[in-house]
Amino acid sequence: MQSSVMDCKMVYIAPIKALCSERYRDWVHKFSPQDVKVVEVTGDMEGQDVEEIRSNNLIITTPEKWDAVSRWLSLTDPQLISSLRLVLIDEVHLLNDKDRGH
């Protein structure tokens, strides 16, 4: 059986919070008519982040935040990670930057 948009997750990873915010503002209006729920998850890991991810389809985040969230979810809610169908990485060349995350 093929997954519907309503029961799958998509992740957009942007290098900085400002770009995440910009994409969120654009995409929340663009994808709402298709019943795709969009959330921006950036900053320090908080308990509400898991609920935000669980209740939305398109997660907009930074590499550092997704690293923390995905590690936490792989231990606490592997089914949620299994619902991931698409990962979009913007500015992928920055992910191998030795200065990121310091």
GROMACS .gro file of N, CA, C and O in nm, residues 1-3 5 16 19 22 36 41 43 45 48 51-52 58 63 65 68 79 83 92 95:
model
   88
    1MET      N    1   0.084  -0.117   0.000
    1MET     CA    2   0.000   0.000   0.000
    1MET      C    3   0.089   0.124   0.000
    1MET      O    4   0.185   0.132   0.075
    2GLN      N    5   0.055   0.223  -0.079
    2GLN     CA    6   0.132   0.345  -0.091
    2GLN      C    7   0.093   0.442   0.021
    2GLN      O    8  -0.022   0.457   0.056
    3SER      N    9   0.194   0.511   0.078
    3SER     CA   10   0.170   0.607   0.184
    3SER      C   11   0.106   0.732   0.128
    3SER      O   12   0.140   0.778   0.021
    5VAL      N   13   0.023   1.148   0.181
    5VAL     CA   14   0.096   1.261   0.238
    5VAL      C   15   0.065   1.274   0.385
    5VAL      O   16   0.149   1.313   0.465
   16ILE      N   17   2.101   2.752   0.786
   16ILE     CA   18   2.085   2.853   0.892
   16ILE      C   19   1.937   2.872   0.926
   16ILE      O   20   1.849   2.848   0.843
   19LEU      N   21   1.713   3.093   0.690
   19LEU     CA   22   1.661   3.027   0.571
   19LEU      C   23   1.546   2.933   0.606
   19LEU      O   24   1.448   2.923   0.532
   22GLU      N   25   1.244   3.153   0.642
   22GLU     CA   26   1.198   3.198   0.510
   22GLU      C   27   1.122   3.088   0.439
   22GLU      O   28   1.014   3.111   0.384
   36VAL      N   29  -0.081   1.953   0.360
   36VAL     CA   30   0.052   1.923   0.412
   36VAL      C   31   0.078   2.021   0.526
   36VAL      O   32   0.078   2.142   0.507
   41VAL      N   33   1.142   2.355   1.301
   41VAL     CA   34   1.201   2.302   1.424
   41VAL      C   35   1.349   2.339   1.424
   41VAL      O   36   1.429   2.278   1.354
   43GLY      N   37   1.678   2.539   1.688
   43GLY     CA   38   1.715   2.572   1.826
   43GLY      C   39   1.745   2.450   1.910
   43GLY      O   40   1.766   2.340   1.859
   45MET      N   41   1.702   2.135   2.166
   45MET     CA   42   1.607   2.025   2.173
   45MET      C   43   1.512   2.046   2.289
   45MET      O   44   1.555   2.070   2.401
   48GLN      N   45   0.864   1.948   2.330
   48GLN     CA   46   0.755   1.976   2.236
   48GLN      C   47   0.795   1.949   2.092
   48GLN      O   48   0.710   1.933   2.006
   51GLU      N   49   0.645   1.628   1.958
   51GLU     CA   50   0.503   1.641   1.927
   51GLU      C   51   0.481   1.722   1.799
   51GLU      O   52   0.394   1.690   1.719
   52GLU      N   53   0.562   1.826   1.779
   52GLU     CA   54   0.553   1.905   1.657
   52GLU      C   55   0.584   1.818   1.534
   52GLU      O   56   0.516   1.826   1.433
   58LEU      N   57   0.581   1.816   0.697
   58LEU     CA   58   0.704   1.873   0.643
   58LEU      C   59   0.777   1.944   0.756
   58LEU      O   60   0.728   2.042   0.811
   63PRO      N   61   2.086   2.144   1.012
   63PRO     CA   62   2.159   2.016   1.027
   63PRO      C   63   2.182   1.977   1.172
   63PRO      O   64   2.164   1.861   1.210
   65LYS      N   65   2.012   2.065   1.442
   65LYS     CA   66   1.886   2.029   1.506
   65LYS      C   67   1.839   1.892   1.459
   65LYS      O   68   1.798   1.808   1.540
   68ALA      N   69   2.029   1.609   1.630
   68ALA     CA   70   1.982   1.582   1.766
   68ALA      C   71   1.845   1.514   1.765
   68ALA      O   72   1.823   1.414   1.835
   79GLN      N   73   0.934   0.426   1.477
   79GLN     CA   74   0.827   0.427   1.377
   79GLN      C   75   0.814   0.564   1.314
   79GLN      O   76   0.785   0.576   1.194
   83SER      N   77   0.862   0.667   0.906
   83SER     CA   78   0.764   0.736   0.822
   83SER      C   79   0.828   0.843   0.733
   83SER      O   80   0.762   0.902   0.649
   92VAL      N   81   2.407   2.159   0.050
   92VAL     CA   82   2.465   2.033   0.098
   92VAL      C   83   2.617   2.043   0.115
   92VAL      O   84   2.673   1.975   0.201
   95LEU      N   85   2.756   2.075   0.473
   95LEU     CA   86   2.748   1.967   0.571
   95LEU      C   87   2.884   1.906   0.602
   95LEU      O   88   2.903   1.848   0.708
   0.00000   0.00000   0.00000
